[in-house]
Short mmCIF file of C-alpha atoms in Angstrom, two decimals:
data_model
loop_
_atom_site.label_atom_id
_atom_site.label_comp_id
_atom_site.label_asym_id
_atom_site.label_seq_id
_atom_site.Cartn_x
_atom_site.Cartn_y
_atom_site.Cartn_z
CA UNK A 64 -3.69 -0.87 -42.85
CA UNK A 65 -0.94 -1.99 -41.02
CA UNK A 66 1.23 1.76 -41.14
CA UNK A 67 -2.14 3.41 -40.07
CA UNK A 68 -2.41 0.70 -37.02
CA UNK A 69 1.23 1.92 -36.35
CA UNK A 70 0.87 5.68 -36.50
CA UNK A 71 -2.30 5.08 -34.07
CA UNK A 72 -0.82 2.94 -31.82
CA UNK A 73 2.56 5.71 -31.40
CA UNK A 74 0.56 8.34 -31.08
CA UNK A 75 -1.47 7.03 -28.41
CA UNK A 76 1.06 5.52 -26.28
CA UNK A 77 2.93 8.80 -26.68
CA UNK A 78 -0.55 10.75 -25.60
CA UNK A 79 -0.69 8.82 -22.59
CA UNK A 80 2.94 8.07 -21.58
CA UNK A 81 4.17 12.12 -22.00
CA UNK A 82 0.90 13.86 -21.16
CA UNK A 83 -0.76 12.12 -18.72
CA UNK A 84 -2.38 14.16 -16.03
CA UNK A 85 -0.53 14.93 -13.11
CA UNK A 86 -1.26 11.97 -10.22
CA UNK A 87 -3.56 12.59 -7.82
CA UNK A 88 -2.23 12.29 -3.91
CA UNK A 89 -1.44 8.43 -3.31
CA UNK A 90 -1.31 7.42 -7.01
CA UNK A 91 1.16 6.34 -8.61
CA UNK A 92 2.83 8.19 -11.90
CA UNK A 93 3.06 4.32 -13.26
CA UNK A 94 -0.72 5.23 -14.27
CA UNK A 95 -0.98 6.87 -17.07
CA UNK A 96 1.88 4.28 -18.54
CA UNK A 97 -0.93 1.42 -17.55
CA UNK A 98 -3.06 3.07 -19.70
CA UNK A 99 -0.99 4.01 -22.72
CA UNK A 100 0.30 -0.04 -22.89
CA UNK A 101 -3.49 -0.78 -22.12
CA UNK A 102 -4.61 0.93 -24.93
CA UNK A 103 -2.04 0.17 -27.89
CA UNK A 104 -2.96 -3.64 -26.60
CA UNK A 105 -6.47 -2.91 -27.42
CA UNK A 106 -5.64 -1.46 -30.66
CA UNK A 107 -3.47 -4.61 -31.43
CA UNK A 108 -6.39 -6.68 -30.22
CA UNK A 109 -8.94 -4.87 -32.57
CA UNK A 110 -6.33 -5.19 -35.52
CA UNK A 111 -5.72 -8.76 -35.20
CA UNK A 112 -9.66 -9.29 -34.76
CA UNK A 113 -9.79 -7.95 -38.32
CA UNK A 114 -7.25 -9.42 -39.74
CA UNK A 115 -8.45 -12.71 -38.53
CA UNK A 116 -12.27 -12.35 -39.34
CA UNK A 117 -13.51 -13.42 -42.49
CA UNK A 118 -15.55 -10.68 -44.50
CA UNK A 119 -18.82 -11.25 -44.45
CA UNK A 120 -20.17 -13.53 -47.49
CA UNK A 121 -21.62 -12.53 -50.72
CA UNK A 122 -25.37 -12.88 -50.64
CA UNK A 123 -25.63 -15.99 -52.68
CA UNK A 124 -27.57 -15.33 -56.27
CA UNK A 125 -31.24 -17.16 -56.48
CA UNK A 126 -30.72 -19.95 -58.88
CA UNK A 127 -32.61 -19.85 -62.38
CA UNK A 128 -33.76 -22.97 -64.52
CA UNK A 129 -31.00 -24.41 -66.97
CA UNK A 130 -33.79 -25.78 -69.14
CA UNK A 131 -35.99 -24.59 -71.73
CA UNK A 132 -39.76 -26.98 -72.06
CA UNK A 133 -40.01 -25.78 -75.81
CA UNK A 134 -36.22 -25.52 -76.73
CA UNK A 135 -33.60 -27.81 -76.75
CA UNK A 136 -30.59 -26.66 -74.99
CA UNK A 137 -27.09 -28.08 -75.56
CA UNK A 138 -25.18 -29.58 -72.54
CA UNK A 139 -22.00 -30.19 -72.17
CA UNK A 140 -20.84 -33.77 -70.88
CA UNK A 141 -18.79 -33.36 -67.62
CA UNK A 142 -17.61 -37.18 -67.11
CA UNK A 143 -18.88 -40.83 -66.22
CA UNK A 144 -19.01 -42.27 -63.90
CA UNK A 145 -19.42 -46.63 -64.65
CA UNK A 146 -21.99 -48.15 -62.08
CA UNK A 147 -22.28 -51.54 -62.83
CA UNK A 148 -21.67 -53.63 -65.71
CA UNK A 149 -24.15 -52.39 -68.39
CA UNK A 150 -25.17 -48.85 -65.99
CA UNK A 151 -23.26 -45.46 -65.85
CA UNK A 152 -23.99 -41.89 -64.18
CA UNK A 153 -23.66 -39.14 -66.39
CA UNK A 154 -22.77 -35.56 -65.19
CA UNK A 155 -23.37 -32.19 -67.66
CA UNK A 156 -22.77 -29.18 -67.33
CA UNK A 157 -24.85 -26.28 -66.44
CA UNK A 158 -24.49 -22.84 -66.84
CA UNK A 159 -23.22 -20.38 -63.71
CA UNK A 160 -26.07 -19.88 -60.92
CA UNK A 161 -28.46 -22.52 -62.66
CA UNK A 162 -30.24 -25.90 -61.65
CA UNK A 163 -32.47 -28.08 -63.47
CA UNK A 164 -35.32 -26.92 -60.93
CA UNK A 165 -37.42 -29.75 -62.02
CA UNK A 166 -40.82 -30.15 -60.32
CA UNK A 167 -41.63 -33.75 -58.66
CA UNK A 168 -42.17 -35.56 -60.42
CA UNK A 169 -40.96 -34.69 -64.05
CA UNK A 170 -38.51 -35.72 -67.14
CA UNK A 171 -36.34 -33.95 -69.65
CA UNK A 172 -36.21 -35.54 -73.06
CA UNK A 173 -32.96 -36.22 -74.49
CA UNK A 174 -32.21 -35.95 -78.33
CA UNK A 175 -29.16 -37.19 -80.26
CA UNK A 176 -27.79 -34.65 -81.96
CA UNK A 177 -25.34 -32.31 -80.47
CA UNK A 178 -26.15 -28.71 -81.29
CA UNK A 179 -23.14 -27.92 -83.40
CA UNK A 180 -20.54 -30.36 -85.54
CA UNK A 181 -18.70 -32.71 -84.27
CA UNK A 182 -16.78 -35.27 -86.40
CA UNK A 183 -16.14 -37.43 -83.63
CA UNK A 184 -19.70 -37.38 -81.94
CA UNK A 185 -22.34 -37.12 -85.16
CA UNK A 186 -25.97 -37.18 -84.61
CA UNK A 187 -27.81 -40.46 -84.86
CA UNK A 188 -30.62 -40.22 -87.22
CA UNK A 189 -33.62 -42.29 -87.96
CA UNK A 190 -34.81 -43.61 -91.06
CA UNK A 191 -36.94 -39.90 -91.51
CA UNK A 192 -33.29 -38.31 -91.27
CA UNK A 193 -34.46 -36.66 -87.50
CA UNK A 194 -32.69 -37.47 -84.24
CA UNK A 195 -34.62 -39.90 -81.74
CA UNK A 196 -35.60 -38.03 -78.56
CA UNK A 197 -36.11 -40.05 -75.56
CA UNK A 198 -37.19 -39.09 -71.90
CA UNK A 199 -35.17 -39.35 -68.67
CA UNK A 200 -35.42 -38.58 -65.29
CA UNK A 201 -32.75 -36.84 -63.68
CA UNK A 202 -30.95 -38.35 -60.27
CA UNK A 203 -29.48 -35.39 -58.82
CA UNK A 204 -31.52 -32.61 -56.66
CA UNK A 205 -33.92 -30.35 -58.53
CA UNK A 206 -32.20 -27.70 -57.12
CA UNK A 207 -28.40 -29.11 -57.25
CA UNK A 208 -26.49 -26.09 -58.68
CA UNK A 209 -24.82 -26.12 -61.82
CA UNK A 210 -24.79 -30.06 -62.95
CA UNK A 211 -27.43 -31.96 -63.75
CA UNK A 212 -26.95 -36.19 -63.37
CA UNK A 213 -28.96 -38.93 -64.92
CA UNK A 214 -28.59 -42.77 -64.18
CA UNK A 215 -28.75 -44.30 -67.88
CA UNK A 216 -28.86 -48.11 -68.19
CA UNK A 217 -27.12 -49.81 -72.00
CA UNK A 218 -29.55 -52.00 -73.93
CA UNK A 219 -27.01 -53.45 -76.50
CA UNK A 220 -29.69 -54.15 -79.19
CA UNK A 221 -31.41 -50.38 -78.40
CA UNK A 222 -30.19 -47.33 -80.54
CA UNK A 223 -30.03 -44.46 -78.12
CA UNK A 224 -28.19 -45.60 -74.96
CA UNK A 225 -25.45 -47.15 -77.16
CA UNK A 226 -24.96 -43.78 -78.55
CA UNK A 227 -25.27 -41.83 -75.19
CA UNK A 228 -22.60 -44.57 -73.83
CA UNK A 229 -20.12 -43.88 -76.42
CA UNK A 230 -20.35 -40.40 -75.58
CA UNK A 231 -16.84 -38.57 -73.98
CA UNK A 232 -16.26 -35.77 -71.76
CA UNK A 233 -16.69 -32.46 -73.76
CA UNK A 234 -18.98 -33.60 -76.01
CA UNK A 235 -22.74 -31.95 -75.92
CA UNK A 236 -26.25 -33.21 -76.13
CA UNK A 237 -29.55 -31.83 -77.15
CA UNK A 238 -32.11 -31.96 -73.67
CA UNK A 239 -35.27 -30.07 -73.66
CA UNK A 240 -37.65 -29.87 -70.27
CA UNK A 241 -39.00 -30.02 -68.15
CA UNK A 242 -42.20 -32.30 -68.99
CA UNK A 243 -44.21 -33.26 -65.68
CA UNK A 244 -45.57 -36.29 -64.58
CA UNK A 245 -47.74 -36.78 -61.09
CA UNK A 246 -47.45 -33.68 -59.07
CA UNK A 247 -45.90 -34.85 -55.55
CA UNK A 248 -47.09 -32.73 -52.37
CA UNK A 249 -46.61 -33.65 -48.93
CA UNK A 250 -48.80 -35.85 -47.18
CA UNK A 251 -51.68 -35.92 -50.07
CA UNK A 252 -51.54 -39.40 -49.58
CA UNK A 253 -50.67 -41.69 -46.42
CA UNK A 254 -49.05 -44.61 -48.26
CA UNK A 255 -47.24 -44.74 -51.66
CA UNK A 256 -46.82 -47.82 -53.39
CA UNK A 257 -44.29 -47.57 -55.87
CA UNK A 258 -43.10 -50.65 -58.46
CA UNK A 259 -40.39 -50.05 -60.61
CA UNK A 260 -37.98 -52.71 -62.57
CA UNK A 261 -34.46 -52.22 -63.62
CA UNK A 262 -33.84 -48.60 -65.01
CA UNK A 263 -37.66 -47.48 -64.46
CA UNK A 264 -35.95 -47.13 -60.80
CA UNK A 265 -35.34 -42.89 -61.92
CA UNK A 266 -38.64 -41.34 -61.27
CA UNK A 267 -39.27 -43.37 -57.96
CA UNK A 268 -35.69 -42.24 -56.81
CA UNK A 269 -36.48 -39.11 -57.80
CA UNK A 270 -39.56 -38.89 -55.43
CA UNK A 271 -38.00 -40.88 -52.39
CA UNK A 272 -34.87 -38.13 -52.79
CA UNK A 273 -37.76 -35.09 -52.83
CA UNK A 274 -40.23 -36.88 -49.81
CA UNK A 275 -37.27 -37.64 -47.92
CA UNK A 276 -36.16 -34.07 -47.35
CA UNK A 277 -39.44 -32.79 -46.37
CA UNK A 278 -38.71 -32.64 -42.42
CA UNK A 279 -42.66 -32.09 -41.84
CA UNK A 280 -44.01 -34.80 -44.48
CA UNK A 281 -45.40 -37.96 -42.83
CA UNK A 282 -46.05 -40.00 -46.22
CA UNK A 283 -45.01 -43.83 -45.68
CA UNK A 284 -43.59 -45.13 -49.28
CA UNK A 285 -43.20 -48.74 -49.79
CA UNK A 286 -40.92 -49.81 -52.78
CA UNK A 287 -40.99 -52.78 -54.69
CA UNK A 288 -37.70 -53.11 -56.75
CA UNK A 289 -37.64 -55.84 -59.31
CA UNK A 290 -34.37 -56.61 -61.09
CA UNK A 291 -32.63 -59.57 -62.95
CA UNK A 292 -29.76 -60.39 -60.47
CA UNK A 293 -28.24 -58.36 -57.60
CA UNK A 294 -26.07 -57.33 -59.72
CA UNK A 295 -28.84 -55.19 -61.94
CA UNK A 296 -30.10 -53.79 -58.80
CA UNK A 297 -29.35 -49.77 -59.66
CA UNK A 298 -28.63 -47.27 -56.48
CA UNK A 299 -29.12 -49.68 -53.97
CA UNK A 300 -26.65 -48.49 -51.50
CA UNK A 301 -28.23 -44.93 -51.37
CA UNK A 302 -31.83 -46.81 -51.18
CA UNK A 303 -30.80 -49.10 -47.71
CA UNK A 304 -29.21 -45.37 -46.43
CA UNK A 305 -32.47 -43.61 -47.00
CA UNK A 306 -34.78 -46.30 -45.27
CA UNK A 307 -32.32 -46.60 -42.44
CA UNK A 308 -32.79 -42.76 -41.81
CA UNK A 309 -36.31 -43.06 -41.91
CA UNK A 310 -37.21 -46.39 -41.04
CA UNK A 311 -40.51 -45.28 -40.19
CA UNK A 312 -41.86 -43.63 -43.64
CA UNK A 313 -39.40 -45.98 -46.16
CA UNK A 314 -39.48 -49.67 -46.78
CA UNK A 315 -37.58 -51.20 -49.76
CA UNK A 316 -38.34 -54.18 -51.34
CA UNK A 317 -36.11 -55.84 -53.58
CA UNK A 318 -37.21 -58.91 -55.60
CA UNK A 319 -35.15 -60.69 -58.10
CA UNK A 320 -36.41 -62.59 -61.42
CA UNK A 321 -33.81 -65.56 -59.88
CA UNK A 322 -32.23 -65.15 -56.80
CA UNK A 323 -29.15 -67.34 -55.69
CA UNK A 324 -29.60 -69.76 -52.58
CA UNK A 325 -28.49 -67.29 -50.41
CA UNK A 326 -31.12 -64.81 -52.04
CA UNK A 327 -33.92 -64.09 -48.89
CA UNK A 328 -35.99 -61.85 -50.63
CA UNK A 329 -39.28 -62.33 -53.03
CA UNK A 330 -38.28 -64.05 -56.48
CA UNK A 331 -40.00 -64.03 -59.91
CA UNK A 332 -41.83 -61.26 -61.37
CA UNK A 333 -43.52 -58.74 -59.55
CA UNK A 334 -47.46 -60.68 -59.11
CA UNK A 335 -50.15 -60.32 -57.16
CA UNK A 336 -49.50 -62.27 -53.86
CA UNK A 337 -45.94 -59.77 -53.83
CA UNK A 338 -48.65 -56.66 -54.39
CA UNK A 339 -50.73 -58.03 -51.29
CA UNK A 340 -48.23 -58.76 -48.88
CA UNK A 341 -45.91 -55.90 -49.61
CA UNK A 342 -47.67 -52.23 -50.53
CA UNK A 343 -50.99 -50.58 -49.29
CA UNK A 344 -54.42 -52.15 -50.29
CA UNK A 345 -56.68 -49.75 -52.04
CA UNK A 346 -57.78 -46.63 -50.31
CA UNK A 347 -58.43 -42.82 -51.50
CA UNK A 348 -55.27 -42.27 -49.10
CA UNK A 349 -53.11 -44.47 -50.99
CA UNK A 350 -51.24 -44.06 -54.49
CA UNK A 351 -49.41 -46.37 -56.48
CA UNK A 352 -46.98 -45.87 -59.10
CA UNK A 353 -45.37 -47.68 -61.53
CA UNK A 354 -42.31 -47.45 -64.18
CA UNK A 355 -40.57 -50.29 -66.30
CA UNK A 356 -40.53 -52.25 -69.43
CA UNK A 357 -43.88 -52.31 -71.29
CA UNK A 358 -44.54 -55.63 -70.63
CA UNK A 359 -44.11 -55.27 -66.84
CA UNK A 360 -46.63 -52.04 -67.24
CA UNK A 361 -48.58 -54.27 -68.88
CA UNK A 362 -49.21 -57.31 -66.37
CA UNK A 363 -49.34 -54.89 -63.68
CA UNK A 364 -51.48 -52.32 -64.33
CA UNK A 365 -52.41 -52.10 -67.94
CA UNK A 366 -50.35 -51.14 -70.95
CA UNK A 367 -50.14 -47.28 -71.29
CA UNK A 368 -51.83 -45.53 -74.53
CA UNK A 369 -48.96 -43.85 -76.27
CA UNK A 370 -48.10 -41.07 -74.13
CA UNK A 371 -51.93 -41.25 -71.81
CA UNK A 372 -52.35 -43.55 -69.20
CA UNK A 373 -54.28 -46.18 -70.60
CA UNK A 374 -56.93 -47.84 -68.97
CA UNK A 375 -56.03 -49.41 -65.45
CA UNK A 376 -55.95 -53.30 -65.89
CA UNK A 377 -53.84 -56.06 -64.97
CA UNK A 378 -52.94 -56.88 -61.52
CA UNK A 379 -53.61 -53.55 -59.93
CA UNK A 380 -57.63 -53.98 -61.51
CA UNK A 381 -57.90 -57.05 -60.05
CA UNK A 382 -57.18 -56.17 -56.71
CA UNK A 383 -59.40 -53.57 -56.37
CA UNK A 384 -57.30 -50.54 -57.03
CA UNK A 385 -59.19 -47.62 -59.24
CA UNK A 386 -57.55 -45.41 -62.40
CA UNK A 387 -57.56 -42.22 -60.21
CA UNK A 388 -55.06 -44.43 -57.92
CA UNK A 389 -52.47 -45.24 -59.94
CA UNK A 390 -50.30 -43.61 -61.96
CA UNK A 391 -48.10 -45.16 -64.78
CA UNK A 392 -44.65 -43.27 -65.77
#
């Protein structure tokens, strides 16, 4: 590039400093060098400009699903990251030009068995000899390229997230999906309700993260967070920064089973005077969702029937809410 640039430029300046026409009355023979010097300038102009300009990008390559709904698929673990004291994030892997592409709402299940042998990471196996499979909602985008993150809280006396937490980086896990839950669209409703305690936080996050990027979605969500302590309460720094952005379609609520004396939210468990003063009465333009421990489902809204909803009871009943308005993860 640069010996062609050269060549050019001599030859030119030659052209124009040796052969110039002859001057016309009252010019001046300086002329035709004005040119020559004007035009290997131009030349070096043009070469820099190309030197200096970046080529033009690579279209970038549509992004397929990492997932399989009827086929588990092994993932590699990428790291940890701790979050509190019984709470980490973990990271896998996915595969060049993929992303989870989960709708909103929906789960993966997880199962524990990795897909091939691994002395240091063996599957954990029931009494029937299978692996348990348990569902999770993702954290990170539906469309985040390449990784998929969950948020996965340790129960000491449970069997799976001990397992998952003794997991290290390299090792691989079974996950099949996705399985959907309540479709989310923008502005179906004008007010969602949502109730969640302790790790049951996933699926709300996952549809505050979704609504939340919708520039042209008006839908006001109102969350009511229960938790132990402060210290159980999961994501709550990317929580205040969402309803901060968009003070005028989130509100967080955070309510504690005990809060200290310089606690100033709701205490206790989540009951119906919290339901009345804090989310949307009862309306075919309202939704409300829930997700924690059964018990919590329970007194709420009505324990769940296996995998089906369950007939609405508990609080939600009495206040008036119907089954088409509320929706139990």
């Amino acid at each position: 590039m640069a010996f062609v640039f050269r060549r050019a430029a001599t030859t030119n300046f030659r052209r124009y400093s040796t052969a110039a026409p002859s001057s016309a009355p009252g010019t001046s023979s300086k002329t035709g060098l004005y040119i020559g010097v004007t035009s290997v300038l131009g030349l070096a102009a043009a070469y820099y400009y190309m030197q200096d300009t970046p080529a033009p990008a690579a279209p970038k390559v549509p992004l397929t699903s990492a997932l399989d709904k009827d086929n588990f698929v092994d993932l590699k673990l990428k790291k940890i990251e701790p979050y509190n004291h019984n709470t980490a994030k973990f990271t896998f892997e996915l595969p060049p030009n993929t992303a989870s592409l989960l709708p909103v709402a929906a789960c993966v299940v997880i199962k524990t068995a990795p897909g091939k042998e691994d002395p240091d990471h063996p599957p954990l196996l029931d009494a029937k000899g299978k692996p348990y499979v348990r569902p999770y909602t993702p954290i990170s985008p539906s469309d985040h390229p390449e990784e998929i993150t969950f948020l996965i809280k340790k129960y000491d006396t449970g069997k799976v997230t001990p397992y998952l937490h003794a997991m290290k980086p390299g090792q691989t896990i079974g996950i099949k999906g996705p399985f959907p839950k309540t479709p989310y669209k923008e502005n179906q409703y004008e007010h969602i309700g949502m109730i969640a305690g302790g790790s049951g936080l996933t699926p709300m996050y996952q549809i505050i993260q979704h609504a939340m990027s919708l520039p042209n979605d008006k839908t006001k969500i109102t969350f009511l967070f229960s938790n132990v302590s402060e210290a159980d309460i999961l994501m709550r720094e990317t929580l205040d920064a969402w309803a901060q952005k968009h003070p005028d379609r989130l509100k967080i609520v955070y309510a504690l089973d005990k809060g200290s004396d310089k606690w100033e939210g709701p205490t206790g468990y989540v009951s119906k005077e919290m339901i009345q003063k804090y989310l949307p009465a009862p309306s075919d333009k309202v939704q409300i969702l829930i997700c924690g421990p059964p018990g919590q489902v329970k007194s709420v809204a009505g324990a769940k029937d296996g995998m089906k909803q369950g007939e609405l009871g508990g609080v939600l009943k009495e206040l008036g809410y119907t089954q088409e308005q509320v929706f139990k993860f």
